[in-house]
Short mmCIF file of C-alpha atoms and ligand atoms in Angstrom, two decimals:
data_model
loop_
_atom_site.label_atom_id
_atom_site.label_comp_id
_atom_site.label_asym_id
_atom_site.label_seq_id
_atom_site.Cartn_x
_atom_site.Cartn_y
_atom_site.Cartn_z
CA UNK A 120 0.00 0.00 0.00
CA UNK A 121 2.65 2.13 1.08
CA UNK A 122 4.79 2.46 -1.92
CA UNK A 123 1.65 3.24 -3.94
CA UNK A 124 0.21 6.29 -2.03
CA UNK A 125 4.38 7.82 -2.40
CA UNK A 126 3.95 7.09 -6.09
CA UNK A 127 1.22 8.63 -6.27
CA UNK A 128 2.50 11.62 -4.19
CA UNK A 129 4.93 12.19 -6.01
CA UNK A 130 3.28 12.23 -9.73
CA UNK A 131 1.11 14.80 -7.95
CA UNK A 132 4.27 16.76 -7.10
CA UNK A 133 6.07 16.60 -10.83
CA UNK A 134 2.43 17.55 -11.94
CA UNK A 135 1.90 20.61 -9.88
CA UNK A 136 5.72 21.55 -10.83
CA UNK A 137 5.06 21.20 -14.78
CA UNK A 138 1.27 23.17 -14.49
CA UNK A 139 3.48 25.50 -12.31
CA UNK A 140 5.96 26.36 -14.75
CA UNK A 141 3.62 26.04 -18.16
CA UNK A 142 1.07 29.20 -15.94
CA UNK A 143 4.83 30.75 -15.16
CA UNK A 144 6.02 31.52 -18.54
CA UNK A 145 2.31 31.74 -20.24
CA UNK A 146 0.33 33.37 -17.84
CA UNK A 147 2.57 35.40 -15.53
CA UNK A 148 0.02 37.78 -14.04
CA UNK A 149 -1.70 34.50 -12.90
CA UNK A 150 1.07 33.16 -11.02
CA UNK A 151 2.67 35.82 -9.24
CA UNK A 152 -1.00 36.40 -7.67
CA UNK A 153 -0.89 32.54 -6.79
CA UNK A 154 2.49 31.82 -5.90
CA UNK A 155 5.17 35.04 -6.21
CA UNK A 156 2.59 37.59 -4.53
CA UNK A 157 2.08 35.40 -1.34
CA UNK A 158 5.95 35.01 -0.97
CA UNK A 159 7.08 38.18 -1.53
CA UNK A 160 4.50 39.79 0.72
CA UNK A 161 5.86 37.16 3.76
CA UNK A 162 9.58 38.50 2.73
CA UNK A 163 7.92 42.07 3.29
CA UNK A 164 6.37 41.20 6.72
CA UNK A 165 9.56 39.09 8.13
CA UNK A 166 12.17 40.61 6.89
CA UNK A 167 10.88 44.74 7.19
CA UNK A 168 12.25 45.13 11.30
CA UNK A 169 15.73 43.88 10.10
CA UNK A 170 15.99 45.53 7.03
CA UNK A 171 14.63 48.86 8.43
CA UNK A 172 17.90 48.71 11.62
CA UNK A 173 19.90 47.90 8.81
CA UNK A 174 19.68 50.73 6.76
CA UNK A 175 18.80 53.18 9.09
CA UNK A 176 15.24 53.31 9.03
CA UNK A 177 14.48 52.59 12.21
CA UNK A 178 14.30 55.60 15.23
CA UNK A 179 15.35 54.73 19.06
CA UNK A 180 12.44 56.95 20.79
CA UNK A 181 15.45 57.28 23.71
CA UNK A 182 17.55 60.86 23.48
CA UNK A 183 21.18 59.81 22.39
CA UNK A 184 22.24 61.44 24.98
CA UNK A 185 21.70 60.61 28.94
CA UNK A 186 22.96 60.81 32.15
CA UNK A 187 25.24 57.74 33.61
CA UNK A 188 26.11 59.14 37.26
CA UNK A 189 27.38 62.22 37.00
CA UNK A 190 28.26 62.16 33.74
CA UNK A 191 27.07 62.75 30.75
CA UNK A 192 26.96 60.02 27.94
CA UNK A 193 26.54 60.41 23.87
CA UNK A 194 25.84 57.26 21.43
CA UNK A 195 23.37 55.21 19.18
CA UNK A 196 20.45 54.48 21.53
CA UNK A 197 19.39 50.61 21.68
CA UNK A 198 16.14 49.26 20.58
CA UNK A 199 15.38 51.24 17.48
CA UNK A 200 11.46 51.08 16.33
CA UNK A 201 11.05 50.26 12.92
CA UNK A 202 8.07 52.65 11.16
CA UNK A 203 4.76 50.98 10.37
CA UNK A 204 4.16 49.32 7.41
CA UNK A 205 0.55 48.71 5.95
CA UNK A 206 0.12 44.99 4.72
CA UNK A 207 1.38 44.73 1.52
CA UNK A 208 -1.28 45.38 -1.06
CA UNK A 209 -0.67 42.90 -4.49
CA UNK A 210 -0.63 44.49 -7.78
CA UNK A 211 -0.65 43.64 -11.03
CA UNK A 212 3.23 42.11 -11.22
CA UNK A 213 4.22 43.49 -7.96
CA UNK A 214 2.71 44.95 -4.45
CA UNK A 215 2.95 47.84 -2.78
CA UNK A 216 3.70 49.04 0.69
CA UNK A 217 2.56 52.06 2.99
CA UNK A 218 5.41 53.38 5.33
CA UNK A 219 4.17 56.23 8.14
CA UNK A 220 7.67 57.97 8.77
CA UNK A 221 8.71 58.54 11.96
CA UNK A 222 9.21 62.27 12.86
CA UNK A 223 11.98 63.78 11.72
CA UNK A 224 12.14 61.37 9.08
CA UNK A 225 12.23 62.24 4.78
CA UNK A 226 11.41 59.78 1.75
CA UNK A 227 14.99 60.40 0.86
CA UNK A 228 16.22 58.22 3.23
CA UNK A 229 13.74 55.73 2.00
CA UNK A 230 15.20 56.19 -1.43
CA UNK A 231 18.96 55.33 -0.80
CA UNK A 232 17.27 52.19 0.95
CA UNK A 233 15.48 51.02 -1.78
CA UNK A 234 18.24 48.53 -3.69
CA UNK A 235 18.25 47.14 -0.22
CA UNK A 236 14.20 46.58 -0.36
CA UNK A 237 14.77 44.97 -3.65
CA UNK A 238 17.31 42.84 -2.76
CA UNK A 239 15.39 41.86 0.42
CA UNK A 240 11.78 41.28 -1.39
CA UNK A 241 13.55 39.81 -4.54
CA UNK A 242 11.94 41.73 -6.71
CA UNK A 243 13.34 43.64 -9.77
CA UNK A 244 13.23 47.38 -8.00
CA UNK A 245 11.38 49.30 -5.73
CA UNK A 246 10.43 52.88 -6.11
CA UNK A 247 10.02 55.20 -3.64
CA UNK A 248 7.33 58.05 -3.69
CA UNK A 249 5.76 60.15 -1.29
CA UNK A 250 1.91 60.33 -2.03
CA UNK A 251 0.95 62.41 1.31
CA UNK A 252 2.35 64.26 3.85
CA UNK A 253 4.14 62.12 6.48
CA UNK A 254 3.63 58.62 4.12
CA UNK A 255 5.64 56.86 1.71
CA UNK A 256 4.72 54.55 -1.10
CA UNK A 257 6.95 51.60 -1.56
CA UNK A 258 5.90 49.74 -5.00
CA UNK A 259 7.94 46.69 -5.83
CA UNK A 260 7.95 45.38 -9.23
CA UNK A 261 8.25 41.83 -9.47
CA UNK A 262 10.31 41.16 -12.87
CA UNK A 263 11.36 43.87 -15.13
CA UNK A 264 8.44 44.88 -17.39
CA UNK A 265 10.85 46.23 -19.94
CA UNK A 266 11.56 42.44 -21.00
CA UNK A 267 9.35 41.41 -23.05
CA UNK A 268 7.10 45.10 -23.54
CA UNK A 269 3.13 45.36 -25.04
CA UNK A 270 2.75 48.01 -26.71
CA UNK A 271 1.13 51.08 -24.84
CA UNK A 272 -1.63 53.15 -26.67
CA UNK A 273 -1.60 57.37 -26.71
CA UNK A 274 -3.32 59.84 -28.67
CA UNK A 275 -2.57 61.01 -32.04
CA UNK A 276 -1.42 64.44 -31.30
CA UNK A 277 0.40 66.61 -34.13
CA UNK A 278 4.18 66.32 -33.98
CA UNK A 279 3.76 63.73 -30.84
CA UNK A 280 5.39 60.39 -31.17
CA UNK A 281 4.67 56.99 -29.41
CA UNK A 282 8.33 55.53 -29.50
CA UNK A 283 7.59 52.21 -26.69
CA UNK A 284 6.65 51.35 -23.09
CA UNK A 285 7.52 53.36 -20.11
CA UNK A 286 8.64 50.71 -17.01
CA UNK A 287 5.78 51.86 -15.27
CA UNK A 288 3.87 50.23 -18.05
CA UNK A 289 2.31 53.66 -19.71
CA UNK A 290 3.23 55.43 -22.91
CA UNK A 291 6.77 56.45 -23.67
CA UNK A 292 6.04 59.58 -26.15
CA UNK A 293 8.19 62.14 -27.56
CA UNK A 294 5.85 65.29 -28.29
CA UNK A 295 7.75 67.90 -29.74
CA UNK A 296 5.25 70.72 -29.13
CA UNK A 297 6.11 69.79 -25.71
CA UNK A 298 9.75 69.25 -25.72
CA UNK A 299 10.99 70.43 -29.27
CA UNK A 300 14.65 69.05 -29.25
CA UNK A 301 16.10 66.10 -28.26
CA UNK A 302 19.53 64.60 -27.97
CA UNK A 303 19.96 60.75 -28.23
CA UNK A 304 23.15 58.82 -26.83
CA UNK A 305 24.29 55.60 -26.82
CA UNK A 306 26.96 53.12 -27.96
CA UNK A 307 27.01 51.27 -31.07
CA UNK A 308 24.05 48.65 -31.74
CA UNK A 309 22.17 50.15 -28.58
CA UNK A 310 19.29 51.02 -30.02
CA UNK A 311 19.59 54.67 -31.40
CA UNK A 312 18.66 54.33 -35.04
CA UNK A 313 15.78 52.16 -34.38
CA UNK A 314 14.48 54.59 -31.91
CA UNK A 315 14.85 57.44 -35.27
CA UNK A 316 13.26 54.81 -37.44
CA UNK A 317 10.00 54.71 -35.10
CA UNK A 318 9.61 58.56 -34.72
CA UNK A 319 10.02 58.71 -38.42
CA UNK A 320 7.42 56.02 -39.01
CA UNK A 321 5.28 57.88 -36.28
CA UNK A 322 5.81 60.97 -38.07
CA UNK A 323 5.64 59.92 -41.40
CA UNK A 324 1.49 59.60 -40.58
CA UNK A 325 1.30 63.70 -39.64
CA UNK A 326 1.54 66.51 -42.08
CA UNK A 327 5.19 66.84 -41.08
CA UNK A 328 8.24 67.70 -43.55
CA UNK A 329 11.15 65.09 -42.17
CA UNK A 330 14.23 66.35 -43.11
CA UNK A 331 17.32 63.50 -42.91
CA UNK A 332 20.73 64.07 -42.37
CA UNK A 333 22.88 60.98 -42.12
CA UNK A 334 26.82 61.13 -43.31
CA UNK A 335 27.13 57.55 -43.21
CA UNK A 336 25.77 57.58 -46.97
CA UNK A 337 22.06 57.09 -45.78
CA UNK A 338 22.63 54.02 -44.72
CA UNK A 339 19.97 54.48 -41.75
CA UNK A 340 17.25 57.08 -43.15
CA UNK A 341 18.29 56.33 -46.55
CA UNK A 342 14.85 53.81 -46.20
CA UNK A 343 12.70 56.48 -45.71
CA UNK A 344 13.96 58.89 -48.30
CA UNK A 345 10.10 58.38 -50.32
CA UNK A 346 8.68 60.25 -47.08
CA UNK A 347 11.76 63.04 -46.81
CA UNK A 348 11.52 66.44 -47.75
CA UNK A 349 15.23 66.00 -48.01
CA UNK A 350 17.95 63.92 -47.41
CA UNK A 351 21.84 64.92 -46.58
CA UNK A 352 24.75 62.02 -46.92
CA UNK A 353 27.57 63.32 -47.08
CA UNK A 354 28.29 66.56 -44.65
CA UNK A 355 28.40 69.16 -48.07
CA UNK A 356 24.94 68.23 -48.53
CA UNK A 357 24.53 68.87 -44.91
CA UNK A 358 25.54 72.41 -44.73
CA UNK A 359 23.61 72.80 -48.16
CA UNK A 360 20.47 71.41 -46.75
CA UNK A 361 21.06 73.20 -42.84
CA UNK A 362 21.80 76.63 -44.81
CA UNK A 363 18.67 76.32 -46.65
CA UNK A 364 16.49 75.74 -43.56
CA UNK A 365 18.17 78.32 -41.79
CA UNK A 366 16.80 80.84 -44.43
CA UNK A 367 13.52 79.25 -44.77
CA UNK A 368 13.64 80.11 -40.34
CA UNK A 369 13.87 83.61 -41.62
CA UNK A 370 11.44 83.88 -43.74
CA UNK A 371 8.89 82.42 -40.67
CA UNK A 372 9.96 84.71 -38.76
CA UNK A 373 9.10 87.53 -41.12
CA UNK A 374 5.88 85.86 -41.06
CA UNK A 375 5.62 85.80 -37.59
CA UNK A 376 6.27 89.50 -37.29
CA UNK A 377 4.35 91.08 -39.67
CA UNK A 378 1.27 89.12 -38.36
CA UNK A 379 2.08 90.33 -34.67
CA UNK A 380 2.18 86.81 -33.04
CA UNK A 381 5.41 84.96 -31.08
CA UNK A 382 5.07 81.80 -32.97
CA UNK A 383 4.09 80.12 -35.66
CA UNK A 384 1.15 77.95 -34.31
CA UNK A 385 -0.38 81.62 -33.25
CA UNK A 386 -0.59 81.94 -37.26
CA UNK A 387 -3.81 81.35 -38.94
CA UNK A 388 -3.89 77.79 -40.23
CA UNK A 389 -3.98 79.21 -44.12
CA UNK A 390 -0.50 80.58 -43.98
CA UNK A 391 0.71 78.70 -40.94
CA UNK A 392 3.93 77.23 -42.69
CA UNK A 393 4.86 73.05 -42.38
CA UNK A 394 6.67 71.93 -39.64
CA UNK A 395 10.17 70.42 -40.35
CA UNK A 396 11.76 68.12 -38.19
CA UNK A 397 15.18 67.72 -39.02
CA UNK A 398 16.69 64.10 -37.64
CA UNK A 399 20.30 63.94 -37.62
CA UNK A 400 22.02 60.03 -37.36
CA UNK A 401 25.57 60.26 -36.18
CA UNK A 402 26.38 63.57 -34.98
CA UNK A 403 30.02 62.92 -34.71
CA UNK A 404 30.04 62.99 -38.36
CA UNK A 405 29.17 65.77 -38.91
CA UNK A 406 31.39 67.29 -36.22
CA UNK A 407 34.67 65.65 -36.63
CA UNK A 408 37.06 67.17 -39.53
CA UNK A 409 39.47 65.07 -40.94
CA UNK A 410 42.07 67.92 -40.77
CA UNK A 411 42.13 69.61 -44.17
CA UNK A 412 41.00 73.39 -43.90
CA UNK A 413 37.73 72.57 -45.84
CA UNK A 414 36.66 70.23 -43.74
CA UNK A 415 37.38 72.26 -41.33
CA UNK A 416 34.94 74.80 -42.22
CA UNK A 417 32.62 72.49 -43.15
CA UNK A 418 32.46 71.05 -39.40
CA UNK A 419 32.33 75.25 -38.29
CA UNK A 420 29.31 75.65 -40.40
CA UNK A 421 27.51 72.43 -39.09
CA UNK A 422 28.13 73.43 -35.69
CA UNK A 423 26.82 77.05 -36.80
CA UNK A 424 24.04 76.10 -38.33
CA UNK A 425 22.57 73.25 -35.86
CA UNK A 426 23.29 75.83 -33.39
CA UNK A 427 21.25 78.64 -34.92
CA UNK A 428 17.74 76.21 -35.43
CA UNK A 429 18.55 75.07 -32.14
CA UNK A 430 18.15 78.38 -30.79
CA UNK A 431 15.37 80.15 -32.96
CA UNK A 432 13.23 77.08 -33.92
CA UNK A 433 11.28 75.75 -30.92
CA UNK A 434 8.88 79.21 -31.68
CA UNK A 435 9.47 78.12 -35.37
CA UNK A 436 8.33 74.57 -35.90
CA UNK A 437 11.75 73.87 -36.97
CA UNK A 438 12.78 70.92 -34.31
CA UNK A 439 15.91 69.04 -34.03
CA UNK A 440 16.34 65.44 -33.01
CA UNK A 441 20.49 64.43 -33.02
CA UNK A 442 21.61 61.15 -32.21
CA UNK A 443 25.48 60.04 -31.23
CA UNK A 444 27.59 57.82 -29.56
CA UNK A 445 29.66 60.71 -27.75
CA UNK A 446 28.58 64.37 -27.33
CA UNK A 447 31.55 65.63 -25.65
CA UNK A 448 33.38 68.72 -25.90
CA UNK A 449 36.29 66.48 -27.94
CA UNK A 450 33.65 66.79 -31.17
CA UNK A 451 34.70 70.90 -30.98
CA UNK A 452 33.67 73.41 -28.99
CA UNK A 453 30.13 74.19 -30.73
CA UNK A 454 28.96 70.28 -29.44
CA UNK A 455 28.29 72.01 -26.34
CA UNK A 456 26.37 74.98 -26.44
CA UNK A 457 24.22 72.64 -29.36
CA UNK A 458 23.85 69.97 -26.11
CA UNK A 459 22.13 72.56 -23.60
CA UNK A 460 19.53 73.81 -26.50
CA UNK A 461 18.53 69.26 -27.00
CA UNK A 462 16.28 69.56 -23.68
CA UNK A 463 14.44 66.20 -24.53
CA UNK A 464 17.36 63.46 -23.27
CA UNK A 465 17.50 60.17 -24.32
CA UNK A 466 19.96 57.87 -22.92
CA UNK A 467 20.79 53.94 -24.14
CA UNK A 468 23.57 52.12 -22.94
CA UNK A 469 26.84 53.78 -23.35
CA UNK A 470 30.87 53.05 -23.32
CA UNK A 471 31.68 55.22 -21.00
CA UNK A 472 29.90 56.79 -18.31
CA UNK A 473 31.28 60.24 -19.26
CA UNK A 474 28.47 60.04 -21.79
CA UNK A 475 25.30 59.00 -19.31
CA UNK A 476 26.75 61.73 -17.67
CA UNK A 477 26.32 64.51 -20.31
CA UNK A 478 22.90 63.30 -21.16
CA UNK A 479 21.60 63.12 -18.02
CA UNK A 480 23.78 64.33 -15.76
CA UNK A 481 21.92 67.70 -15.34
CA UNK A 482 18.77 66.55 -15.09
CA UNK A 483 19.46 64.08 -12.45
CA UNK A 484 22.35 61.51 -10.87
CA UNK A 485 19.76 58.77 -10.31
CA UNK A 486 19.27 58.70 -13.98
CA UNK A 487 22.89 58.60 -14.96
CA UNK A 488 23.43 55.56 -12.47
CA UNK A 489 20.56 54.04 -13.82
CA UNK A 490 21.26 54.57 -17.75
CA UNK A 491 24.91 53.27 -16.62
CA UNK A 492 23.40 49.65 -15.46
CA UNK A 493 22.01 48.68 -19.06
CA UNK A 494 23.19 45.63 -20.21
CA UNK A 495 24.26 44.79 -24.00
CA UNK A 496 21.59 42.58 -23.85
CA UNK A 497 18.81 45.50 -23.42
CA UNK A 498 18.72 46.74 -26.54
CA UNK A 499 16.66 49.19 -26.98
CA UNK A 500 16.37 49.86 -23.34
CA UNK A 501 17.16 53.80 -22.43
CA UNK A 502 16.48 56.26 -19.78
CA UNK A 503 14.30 59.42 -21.33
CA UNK A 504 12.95 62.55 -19.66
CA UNK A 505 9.77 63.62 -19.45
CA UNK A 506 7.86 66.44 -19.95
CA UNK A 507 7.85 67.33 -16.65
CA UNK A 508 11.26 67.33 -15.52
CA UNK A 509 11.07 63.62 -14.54
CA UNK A 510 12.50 60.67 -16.12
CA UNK A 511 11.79 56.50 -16.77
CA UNK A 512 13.88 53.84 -17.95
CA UNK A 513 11.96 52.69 -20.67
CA UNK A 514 12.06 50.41 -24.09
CA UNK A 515 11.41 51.44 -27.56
CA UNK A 516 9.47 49.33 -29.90
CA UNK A 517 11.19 47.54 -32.47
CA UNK A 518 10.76 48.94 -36.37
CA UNK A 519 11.70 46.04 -38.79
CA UNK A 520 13.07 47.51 -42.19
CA UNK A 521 9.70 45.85 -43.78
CA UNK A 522 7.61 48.21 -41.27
CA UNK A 523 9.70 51.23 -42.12
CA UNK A 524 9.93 50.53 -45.89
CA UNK A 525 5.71 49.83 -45.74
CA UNK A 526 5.07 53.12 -43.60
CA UNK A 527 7.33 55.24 -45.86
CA UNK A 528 5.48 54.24 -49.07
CA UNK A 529 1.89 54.62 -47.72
CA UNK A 530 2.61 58.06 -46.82
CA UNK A 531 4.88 58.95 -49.21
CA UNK A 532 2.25 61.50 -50.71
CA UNK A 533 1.89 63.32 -47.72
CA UNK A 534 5.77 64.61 -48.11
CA UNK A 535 5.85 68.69 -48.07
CA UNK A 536 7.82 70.54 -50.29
CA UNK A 537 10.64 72.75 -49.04
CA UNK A 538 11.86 74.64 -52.49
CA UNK A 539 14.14 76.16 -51.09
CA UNK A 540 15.97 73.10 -49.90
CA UNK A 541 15.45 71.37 -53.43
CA UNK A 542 17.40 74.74 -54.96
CA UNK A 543 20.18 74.48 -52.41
CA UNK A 544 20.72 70.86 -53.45
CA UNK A 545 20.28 71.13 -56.82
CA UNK A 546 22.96 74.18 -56.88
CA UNK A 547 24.89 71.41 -55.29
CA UNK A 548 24.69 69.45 -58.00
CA UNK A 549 25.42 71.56 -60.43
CA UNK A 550 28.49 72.51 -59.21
CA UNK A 551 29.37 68.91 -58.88
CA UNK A 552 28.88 68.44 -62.72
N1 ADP B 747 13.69 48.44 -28.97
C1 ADP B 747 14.34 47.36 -29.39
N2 ADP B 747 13.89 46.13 -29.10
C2 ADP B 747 14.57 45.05 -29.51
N3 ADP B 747 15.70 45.07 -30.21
C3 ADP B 747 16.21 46.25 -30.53
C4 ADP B 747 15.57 47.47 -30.14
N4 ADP B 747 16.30 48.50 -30.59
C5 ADP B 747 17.35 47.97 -31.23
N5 ADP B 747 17.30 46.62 -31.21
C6 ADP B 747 18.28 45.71 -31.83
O1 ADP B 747 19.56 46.27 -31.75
C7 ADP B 747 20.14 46.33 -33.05
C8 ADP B 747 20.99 47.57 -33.18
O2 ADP B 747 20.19 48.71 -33.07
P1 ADP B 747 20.52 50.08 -33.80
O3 ADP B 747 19.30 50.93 -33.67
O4 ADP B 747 21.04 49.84 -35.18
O5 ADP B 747 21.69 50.64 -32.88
P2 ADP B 747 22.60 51.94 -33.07
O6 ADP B 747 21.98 52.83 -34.08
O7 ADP B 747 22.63 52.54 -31.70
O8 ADP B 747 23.94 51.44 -33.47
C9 ADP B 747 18.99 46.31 -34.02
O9 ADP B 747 19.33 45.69 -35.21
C10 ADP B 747 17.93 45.52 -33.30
O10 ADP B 747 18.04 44.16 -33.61
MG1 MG B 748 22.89 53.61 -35.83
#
């Protein structure tokens, strides 16, 4: 009899184990509310007194000072009292936690403690925010939601991109109206040109002139040339195609002024000109002289020119969008003054942290130590900024050539004109001949 009921125990066991693992990797949300949310929320409840003394969370309600005889003693007091917690709540991939801080006490401190959290809970990270006065919200998330990302809906909004998933799970969007410039970083094969090649595609839908400058021959926006108002390869055809725009800046700023209004989107809609977005791949390229005196120049103009739409477009609806693998003041001393007018940041996994650094580092040093922990493997993974001075890691979704090549002929007749970009080029041209 015996050996029959453990048979039969342990078929039970391997079945539970195999149903276990198939809900696991098919039906995740299922099983960390059976089996992951239970656990974790016992590490929370066991392990909070410990980790709290441990990493200073915890208050002695005793002075640290006190008399012993006559004199007068100063020290730690004993028997710290860990804050209350509220039971933690399950969400969906992770729980979260109430914490009423003890007087005296900020959510920063909660903050530097929260790789400890995650490391206690064993749960991917653990963000700290303070909802009320007095409280702080601990909100684990179980696995890293950036693995395997949906894709997140927004609304269509003129010049507004949806590029991927925020970690929190919402909408990673680049709006331009919002944020007109942005600077893109990373190392090579980390995701940059894919991340162009969606906010062209996402563009490509809007009554939107894309202008493309990319010195490695087109290799990258050369796919979408159909949908381009213009396209610059080589960094002659650059300064060509910058020079033109810069005039064509002018001439909305005429516009601007002899209709009375600050910018263009104050214009009426019947002489409101196109916006251009101009999206540069490679910045270095255009940057970085190989010595000669022309090239030289060439590189002075860039910088110049870049520069100047920088400065004057936001009001314009001339917006710039540069990615590179370094942004630093070695590329010449315009790279600089270019970097603080690129307000929108967007930062993939870099070489060296120097360049996190300049992205980010201005904005905030959480970001730049988090931008510096992406893996190789993440590609596609960056840290961005916000619209309101904040900032996510987050994951852009992945354009395959066939999408891009698809998007760019469907929309191919909505591509603006710019003349005078077409004359610049084609004067180009004919001095080449
Ligand atoms: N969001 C993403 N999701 C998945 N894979 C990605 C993503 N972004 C990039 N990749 C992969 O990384 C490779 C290199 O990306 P790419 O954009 O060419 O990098 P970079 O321009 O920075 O050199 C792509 O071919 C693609 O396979
Ligand atoms: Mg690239």
């Amino acid at each position: 009899m015996r050996p029959i009921l453990l048979a039969f125990a342990l078929a039970v066991l391997a079945w539970l184990l195999v149903v276990g693992d198939l809900v696991r990797r098919h039906r995740p949300a299922w099983y960390w509310y059976l089996v992951g949310y239970p656990a974790a929320a016992c590490r929370v409840v066991f392990t909070w007194r410990k980790v709290a003394m441990l990493n200073d969370l915890a208050v002695s309600r005793r002075p640290p000072r006190g008399l012993l005889g006559d004199l007068m003693v100063k020290g730690e007091p004993l028997r710290p009292v860990a804050p209350r917690i509220s039971f933690p709540r399950a969400t969906r991939m992770g729980l979260s936690v109430i914490v009423r801080l003890h007087a005296g006490q900020t959510p920063a401190t909660y903050m530097k403690a929260a790789d400890a959290l995650a490391h206690a809970w064993k749960v991917h990270a653990v963000r700290v925010t303070s909802p009320e006065r007095g409280l702080v919200l601990l909100t684990a998330t179980a696995t890293d939601p950036l693995e395997r990302p949906g894709l997140a809906t927004a609304p269509a909004e003129l010049l507004s991109a949806l590029i991927g998933v925020l970690e929190s799970g919402g909408a990673w969007v680049m709006n331009l109206r919002l944020v007109p410039h942005w600077l893109i970083t990373g190392a090579t094969r980390s995701g940059k040109s894919t991340l162009l090649a969606r906010l062209i595609t996402q563009l490509a839908q809007q009554p939107v002139a894309l202008v493309g400058i990319d010195c490695k021959g087109g290799m990258e926006l050369g796919l979408f040339s159909q949908r381009l108002s213009a396209l610059a390869t080589c960094r002659r055809e650059a300064v060509a195609v910058l020079s033109a725009l810069v005039v064509d800046m002018q001439d909305r700023m005429n516009a601007c002024r002899s209709a009375g209004v600050r910018s263009i989107w104050e214009l009426p809609d019947k002489i409101r000109p196109v916006p251009v977005v101009v999206v540069v791949d490679e910045i270095a390229e255009l940057y970085l002289s190989e010595g000669t005196r022309e090239s030289k120049a060439e590189a002075e103009q860039c910088s110049t020119l870049l520069l100047r739409l920088a400065q004057l477009g936001a009001a314009l609806g001339v917006h710039l969008v540069v990615a590179g693998q370094r942004v630093g003041s070695d590329l010449g001393p315009g790279v600089t003054a270019l970097r603080a007018q690129l307000v929108g940041r967007i930062c993939h996994r870099v070489n060296d942290p120097g360049t996190a650094e300049m992205t980010l580092g201005d904005l905030n040093k959480d970001a730049v130590a988090v931008a510096q922990s992406i893996t190789a493997e993440e590609r596609g993974v960056a840290v961005c900024t916000g619209p309101d001075g904040g900032w996510s890691r987050a994951r852009s979704h992945l354009t395959s050539t066939d999408e891009a090549v698809s998007t760019t002929r469907k929309y191919a007749a909505l591509t603006p004109e710019l003349p005078a970009i077409d004359r610049a080029i084609a004067v180009l041209e004919g001095d080449d001949k």
